[in-house]
Short mmCIF file of C-alpha atoms in Angstrom, two decimals:
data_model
loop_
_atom_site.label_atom_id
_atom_site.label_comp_id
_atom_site.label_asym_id
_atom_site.label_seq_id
_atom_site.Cartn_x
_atom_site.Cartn_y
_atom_site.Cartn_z
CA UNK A 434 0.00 0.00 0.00
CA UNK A 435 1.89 3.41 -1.11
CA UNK A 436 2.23 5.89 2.12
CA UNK A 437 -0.06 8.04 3.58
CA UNK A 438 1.61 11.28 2.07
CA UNK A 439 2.37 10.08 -1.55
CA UNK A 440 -1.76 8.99 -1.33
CA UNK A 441 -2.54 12.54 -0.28
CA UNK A 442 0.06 14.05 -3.14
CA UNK A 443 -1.73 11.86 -5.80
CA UNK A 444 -5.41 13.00 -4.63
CA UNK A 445 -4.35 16.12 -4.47
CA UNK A 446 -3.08 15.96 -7.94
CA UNK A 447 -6.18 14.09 -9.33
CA UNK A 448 -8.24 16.77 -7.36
CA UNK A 449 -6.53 19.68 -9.54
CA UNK A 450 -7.26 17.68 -12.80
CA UNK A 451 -10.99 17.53 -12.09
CA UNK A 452 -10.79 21.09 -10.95
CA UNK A 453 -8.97 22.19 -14.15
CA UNK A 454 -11.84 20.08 -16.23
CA UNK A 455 -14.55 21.85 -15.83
CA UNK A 456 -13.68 25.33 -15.54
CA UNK A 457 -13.73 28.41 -17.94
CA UNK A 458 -10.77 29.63 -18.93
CA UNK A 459 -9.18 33.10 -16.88
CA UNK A 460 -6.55 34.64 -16.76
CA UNK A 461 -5.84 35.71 -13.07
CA UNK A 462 -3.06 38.39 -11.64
CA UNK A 463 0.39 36.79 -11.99
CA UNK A 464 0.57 35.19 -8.10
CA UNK A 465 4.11 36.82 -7.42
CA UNK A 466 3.44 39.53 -9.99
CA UNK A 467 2.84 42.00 -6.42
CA UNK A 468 6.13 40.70 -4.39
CA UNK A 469 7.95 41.17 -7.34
CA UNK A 470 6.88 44.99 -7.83
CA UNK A 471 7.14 45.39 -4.26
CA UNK A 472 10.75 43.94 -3.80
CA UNK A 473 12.54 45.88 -6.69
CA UNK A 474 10.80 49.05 -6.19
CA UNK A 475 12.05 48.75 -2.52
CA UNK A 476 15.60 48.26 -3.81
CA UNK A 477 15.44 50.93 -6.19
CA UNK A 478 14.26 53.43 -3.47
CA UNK A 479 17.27 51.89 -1.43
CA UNK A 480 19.20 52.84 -3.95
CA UNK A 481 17.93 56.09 -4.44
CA UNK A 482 18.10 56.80 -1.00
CA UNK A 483 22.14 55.84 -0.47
CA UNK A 484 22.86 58.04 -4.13
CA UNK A 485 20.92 61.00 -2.05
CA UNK A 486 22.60 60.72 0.92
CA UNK A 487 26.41 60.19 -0.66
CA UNK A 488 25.46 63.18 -2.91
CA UNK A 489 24.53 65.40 -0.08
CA UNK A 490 27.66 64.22 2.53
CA UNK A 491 30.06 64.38 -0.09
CA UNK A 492 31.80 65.81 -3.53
CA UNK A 493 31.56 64.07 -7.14
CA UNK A 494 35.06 63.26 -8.38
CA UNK A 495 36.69 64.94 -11.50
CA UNK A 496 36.20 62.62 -14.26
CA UNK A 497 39.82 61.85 -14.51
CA UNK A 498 39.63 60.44 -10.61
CA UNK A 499 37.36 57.99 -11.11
CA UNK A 500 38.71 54.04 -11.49
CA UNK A 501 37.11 52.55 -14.26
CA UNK A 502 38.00 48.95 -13.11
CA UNK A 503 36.18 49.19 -9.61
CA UNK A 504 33.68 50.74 -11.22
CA UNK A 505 33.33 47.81 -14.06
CA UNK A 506 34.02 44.89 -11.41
CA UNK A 507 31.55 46.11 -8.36
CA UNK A 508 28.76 47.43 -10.57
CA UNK A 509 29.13 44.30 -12.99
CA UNK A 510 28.84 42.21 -9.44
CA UNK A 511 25.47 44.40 -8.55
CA UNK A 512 24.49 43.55 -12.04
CA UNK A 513 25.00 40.17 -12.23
CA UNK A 514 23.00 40.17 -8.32
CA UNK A 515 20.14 41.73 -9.81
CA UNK A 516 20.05 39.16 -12.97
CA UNK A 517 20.14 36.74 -10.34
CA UNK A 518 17.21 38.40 -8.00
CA UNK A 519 15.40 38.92 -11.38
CA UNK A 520 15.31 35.63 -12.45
CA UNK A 521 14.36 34.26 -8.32
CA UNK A 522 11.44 36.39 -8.41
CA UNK A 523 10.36 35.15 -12.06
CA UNK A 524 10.86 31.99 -11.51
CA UNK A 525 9.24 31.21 -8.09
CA UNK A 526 5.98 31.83 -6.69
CA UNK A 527 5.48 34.37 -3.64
CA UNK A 528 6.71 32.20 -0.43
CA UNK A 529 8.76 32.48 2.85
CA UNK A 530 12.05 30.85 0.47
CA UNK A 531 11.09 32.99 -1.94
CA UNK A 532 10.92 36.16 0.46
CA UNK A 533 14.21 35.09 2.35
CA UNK A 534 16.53 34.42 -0.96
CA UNK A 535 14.96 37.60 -2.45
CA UNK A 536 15.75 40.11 0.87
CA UNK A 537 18.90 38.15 1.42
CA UNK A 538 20.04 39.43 -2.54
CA UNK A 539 18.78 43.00 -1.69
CA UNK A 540 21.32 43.22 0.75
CA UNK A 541 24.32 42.35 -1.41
CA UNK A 542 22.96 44.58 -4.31
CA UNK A 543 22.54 47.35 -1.97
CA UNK A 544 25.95 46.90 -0.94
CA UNK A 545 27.59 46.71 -4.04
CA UNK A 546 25.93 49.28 -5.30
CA UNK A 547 27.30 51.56 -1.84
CA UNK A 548 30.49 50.61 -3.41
CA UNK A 549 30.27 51.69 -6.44
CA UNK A 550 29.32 55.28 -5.78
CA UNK A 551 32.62 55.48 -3.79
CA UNK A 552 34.55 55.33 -7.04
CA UNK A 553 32.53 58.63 -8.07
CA UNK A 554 31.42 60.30 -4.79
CA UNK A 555 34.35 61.31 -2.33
CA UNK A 556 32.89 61.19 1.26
CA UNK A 557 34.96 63.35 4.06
CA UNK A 558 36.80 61.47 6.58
CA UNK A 559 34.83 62.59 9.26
CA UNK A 560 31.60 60.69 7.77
CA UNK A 561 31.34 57.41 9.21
CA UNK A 562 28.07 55.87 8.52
CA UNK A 563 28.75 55.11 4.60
CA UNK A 564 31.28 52.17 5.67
CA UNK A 565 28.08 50.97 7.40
CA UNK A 566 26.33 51.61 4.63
CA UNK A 567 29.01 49.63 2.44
CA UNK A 568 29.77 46.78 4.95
CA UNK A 569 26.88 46.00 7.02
CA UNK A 570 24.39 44.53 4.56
CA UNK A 571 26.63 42.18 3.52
CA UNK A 572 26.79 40.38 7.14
CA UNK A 573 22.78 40.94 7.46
CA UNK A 574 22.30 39.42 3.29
CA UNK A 575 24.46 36.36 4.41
CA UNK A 576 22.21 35.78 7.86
CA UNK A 577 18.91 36.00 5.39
CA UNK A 578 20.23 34.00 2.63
CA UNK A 579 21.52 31.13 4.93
CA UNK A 580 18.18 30.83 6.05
CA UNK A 581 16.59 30.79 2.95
CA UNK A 582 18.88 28.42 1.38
CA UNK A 583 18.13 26.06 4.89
CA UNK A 584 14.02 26.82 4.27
CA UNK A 585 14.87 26.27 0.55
CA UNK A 586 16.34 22.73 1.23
CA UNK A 587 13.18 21.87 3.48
CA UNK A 588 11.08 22.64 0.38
CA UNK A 589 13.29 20.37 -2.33
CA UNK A 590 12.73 17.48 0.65
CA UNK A 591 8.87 17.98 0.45
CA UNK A 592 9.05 18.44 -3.67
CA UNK A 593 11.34 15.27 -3.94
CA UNK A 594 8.59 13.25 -1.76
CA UNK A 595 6.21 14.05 -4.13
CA UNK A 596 8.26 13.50 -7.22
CA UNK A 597 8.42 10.08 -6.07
CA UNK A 598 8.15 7.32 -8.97
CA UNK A 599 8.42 10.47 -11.54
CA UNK A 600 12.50 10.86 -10.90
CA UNK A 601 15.35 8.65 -9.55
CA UNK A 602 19.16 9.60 -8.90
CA UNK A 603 19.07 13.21 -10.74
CA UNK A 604 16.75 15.97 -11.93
CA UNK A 605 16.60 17.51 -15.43
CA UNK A 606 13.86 19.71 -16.42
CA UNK A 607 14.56 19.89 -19.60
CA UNK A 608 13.84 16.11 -20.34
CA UNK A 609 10.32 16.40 -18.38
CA UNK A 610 7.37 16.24 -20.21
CA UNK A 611 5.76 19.38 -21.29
CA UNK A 612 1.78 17.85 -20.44
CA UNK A 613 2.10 15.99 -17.53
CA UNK A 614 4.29 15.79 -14.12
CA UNK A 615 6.67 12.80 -15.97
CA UNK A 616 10.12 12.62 -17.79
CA UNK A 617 9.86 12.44 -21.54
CA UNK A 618 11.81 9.66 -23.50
CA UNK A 619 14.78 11.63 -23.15
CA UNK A 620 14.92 11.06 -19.71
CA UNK A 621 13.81 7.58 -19.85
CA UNK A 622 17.14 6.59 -21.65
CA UNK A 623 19.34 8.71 -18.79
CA UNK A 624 17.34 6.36 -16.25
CA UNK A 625 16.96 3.17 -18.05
CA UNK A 626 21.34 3.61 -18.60
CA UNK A 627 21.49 4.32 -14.77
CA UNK A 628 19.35 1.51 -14.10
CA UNK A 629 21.26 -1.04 -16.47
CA UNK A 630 24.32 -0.32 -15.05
CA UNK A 631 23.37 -0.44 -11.46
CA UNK A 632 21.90 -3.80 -12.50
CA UNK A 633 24.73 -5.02 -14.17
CA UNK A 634 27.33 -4.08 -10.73
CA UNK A 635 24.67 -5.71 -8.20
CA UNK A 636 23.86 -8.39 -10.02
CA UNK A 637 20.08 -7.54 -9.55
CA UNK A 638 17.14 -8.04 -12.37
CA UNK A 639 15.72 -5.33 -13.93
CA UNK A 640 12.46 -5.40 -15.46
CA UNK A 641 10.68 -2.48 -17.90
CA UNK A 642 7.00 -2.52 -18.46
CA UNK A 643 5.46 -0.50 -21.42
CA UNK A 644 2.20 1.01 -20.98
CA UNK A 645 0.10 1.66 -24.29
CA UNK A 646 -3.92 3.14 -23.85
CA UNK A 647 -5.47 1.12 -26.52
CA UNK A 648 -7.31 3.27 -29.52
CA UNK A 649 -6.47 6.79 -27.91
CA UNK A 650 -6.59 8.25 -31.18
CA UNK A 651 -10.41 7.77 -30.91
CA UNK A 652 -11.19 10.14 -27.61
CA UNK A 653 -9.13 12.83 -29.34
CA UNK A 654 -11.16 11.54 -32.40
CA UNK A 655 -14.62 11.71 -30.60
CA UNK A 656 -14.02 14.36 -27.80
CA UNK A 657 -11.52 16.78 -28.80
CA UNK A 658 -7.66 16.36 -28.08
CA UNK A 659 -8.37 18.96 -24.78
CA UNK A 660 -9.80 15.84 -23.64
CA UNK A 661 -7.40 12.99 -24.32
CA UNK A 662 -4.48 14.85 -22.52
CA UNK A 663 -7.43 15.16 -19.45
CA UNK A 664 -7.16 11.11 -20.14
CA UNK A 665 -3.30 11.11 -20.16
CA UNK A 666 -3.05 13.03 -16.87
CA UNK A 667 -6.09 11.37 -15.10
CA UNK A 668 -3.78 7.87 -16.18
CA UNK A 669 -0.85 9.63 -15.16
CA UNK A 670 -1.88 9.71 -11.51
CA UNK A 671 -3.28 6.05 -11.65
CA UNK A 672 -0.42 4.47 -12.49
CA UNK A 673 1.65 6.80 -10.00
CA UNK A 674 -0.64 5.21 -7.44
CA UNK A 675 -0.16 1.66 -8.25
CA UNK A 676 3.48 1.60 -9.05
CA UNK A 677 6.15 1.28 -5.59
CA UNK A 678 7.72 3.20 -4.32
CA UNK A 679 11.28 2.67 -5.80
CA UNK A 680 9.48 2.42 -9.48
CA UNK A 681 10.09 4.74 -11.99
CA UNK A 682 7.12 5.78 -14.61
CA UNK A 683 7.90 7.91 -17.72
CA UNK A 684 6.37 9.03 -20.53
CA UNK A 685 7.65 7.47 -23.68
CA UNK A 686 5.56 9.29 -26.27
CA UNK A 687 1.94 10.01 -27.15
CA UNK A 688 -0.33 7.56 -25.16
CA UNK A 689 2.75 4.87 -24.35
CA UNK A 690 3.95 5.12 -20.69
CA UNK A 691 7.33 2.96 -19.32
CA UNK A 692 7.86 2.07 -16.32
CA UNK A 693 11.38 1.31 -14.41
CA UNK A 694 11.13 -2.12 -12.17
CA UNK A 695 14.58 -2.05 -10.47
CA UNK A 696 15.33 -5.38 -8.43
CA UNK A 697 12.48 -6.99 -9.79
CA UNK A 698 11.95 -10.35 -11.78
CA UNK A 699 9.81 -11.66 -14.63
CA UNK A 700 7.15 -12.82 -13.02
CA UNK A 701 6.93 -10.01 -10.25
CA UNK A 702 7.04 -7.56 -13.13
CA UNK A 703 4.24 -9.13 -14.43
CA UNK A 704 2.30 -9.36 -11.86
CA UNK A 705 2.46 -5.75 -11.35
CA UNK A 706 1.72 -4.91 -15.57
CA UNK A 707 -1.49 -7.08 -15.23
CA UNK A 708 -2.45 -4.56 -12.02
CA UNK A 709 -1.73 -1.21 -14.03
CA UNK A 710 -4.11 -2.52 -16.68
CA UNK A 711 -6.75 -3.61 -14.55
CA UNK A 712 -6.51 -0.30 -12.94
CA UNK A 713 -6.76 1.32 -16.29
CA UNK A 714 -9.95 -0.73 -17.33
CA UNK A 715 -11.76 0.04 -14.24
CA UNK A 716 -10.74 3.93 -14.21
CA UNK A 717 -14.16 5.56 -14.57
CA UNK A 718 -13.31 8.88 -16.65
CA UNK A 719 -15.99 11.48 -16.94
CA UNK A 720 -15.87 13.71 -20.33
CA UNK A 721 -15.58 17.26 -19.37
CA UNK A 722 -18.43 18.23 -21.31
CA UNK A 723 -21.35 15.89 -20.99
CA UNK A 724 -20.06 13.92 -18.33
CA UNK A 725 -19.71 10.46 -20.87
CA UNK A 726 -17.96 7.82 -19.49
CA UNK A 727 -15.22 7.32 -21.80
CA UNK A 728 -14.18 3.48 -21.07
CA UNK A 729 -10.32 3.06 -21.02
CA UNK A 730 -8.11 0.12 -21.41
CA UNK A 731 -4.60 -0.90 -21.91
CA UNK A 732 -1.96 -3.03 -23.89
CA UNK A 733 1.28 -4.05 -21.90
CA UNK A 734 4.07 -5.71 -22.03
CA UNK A 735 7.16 -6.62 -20.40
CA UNK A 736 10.70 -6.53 -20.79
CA UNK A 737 13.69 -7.95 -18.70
CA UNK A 738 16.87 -6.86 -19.19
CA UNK A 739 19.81 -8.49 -21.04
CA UNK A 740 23.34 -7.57 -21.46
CA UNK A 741 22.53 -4.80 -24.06
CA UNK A 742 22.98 -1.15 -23.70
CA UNK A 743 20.11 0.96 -22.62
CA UNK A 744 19.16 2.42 -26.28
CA UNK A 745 18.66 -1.94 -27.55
CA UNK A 746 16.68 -2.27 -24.14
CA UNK A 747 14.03 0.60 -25.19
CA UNK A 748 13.52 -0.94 -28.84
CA UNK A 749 12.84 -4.21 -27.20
CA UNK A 750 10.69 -2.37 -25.22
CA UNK A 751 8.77 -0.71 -28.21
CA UNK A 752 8.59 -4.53 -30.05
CA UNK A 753 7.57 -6.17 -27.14
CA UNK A 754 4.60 -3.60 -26.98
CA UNK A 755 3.89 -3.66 -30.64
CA UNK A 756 4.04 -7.78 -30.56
CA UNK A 757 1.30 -7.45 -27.49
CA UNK A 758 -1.10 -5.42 -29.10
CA UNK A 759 -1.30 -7.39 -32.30
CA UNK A 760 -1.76 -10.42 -29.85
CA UNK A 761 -4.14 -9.02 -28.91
CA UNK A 762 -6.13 -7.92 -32.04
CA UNK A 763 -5.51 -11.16 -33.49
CA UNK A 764 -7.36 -13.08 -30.15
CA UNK A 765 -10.51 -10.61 -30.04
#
């Protein structure tokens, strides 16, 4: 029986599909769209601020003065801090991580920044607050972003939990698929080498089992293909659910789905392809529209692993699939 917490992570999920079905389409407010205006227009009046203040304490340089090498290596520094703030606050939602990598980069920029004007502004000797101004934030920035990074590597523990079964060993996010929470083929032959070679050193089977909805090209036929990637995603989660916990599931292409059996021999891989297709068949899967129930079922078939490389493994994979489902039309 799959934990309590990957159950609640796959409801969850399924929850979000239904959700999604039967809604009109929107287009809400960005969700960090505010903490992002907020955060740079706070730096920028930070910045303003120190410019004012070094302006009024002290005297701009002659032109001649001025070291264009300090100037190039701490402003391209503050530059290269606000790239990396820019891209923070783009690419995550509003969150405490978020909040605490975000402040925590502030503080460097601001410094930097303080740094900079040095090389243009000369500030009397008797000032003393701009080497706070200079200095301090960088102590304060480090405090912040140590405990974001800490908060931020609480958050990749929860996110790996529920990436169970969809990643193994590493992450690359440019081999997931685009549709659904799974890696694409690309990423299936990364694993599938991986898990070759780790079966080859422990001397360990290793079983693949394809995953093929039979006449999918009919519900994008009959219902629109909207629909069949509802079909692919409602699957998706179903076969999440009824894989273990040290499987692996991936999408191969269109409608096919592999899945990774480490450790696991013929007949146990069986037994578990025969369970993903019964769970398929009795998947009842509501149209959006008129609420039809579409009836779903599946061709699989399995694979062990020989002493090939992993791209051989994957065509045997494919044939083994394409040999079942002409079994299969030939018996009906």
């Amino acid at each position: 029986m799959p934990h309590v917490t990957e159950l609640q992570c796959l409801r969850i999920s399924m929850q979000q599909i239904v959700n999604h079905r039967g809604r009109a389409p929107h287009h809400p407010m960005h969700p960090f769209f505010t903490h992002r205006t907020l955060t740079l227009a706070g730096l920028a009046l930070a910045a303003i601020a120190g410019l004012y203040l070094y302006l009024l304490a002290g005297d701009v340089k002659p032109w001649a003065e001025i070291d264009w090498m300090d100037v190039f290596a701490e402003g391209g520094t503050a530059l290269f801090a606000l790239l990396w703030l820019m891209l923070l606050l783009t690419s995550r939602p509003s969150g405490r991580v978020t909040h605490l990598l975000a402040v925590g980069l502030c503080c460097f920029i601001f410094s930097w920044w303080m740094d900079m004007l040095d090389e243009f502004i000369v500030i009397p000797s008797t000032v003393f607050w701009d080497n706070w101004l200079e200095n301090l934030p960088i102590p304060i920035g480090l405090l912040i972003l140590s405990c974001g990074i800490y908060q931020w590597h609480r958050e990749e523990l929860a996110i790996r939990l529920q990436m169970t079964k969809r990643e193994r060993v590493f992450r690359e996010h440019r081999l997931f698929d685009k549709l659904i929470p799974l890696g694409g083929a690309g990423y299936l032959r990364e694993q599938v080498k991986m898990a070759v070679r780790e079966s080859g050193r422990q001397q360990q089977p290793l079983a693949l089992v394809a995953i093929d909805i039979d006449d999918f090209h009919q519900i994008n036929r009959h219902h629109g293909p909207q629909e069949g990637d509802n079909v692919l995603q409602s699957v998706t989660q179903l076969l999440l659910l009824n894989l273990r916990g040290q499987d692996l599931l991936c999408r191969l292409a269109g409608d096919r789905f592999v899945a990774v059996l480490p450790n696991t021999g013929e007949a146990a891989a069986r037994q578990i392809a025969d369970e993903l297709r019964s769970a398929v068949a009795s998947l009842a899967y509501k149209t959006t529209g008129q609420g039809e129930r579409i009836h779903l079922s599946a061709s699989t078939a399995v694979t062990m692993a020989l002493d090939e490389d992993s791209e051989t493994l994957i065509a045997r994979v494919n044939l083994d699939l394409v040999h079942a489902k002409q079994n299969i039309t030939a018996s009906s």
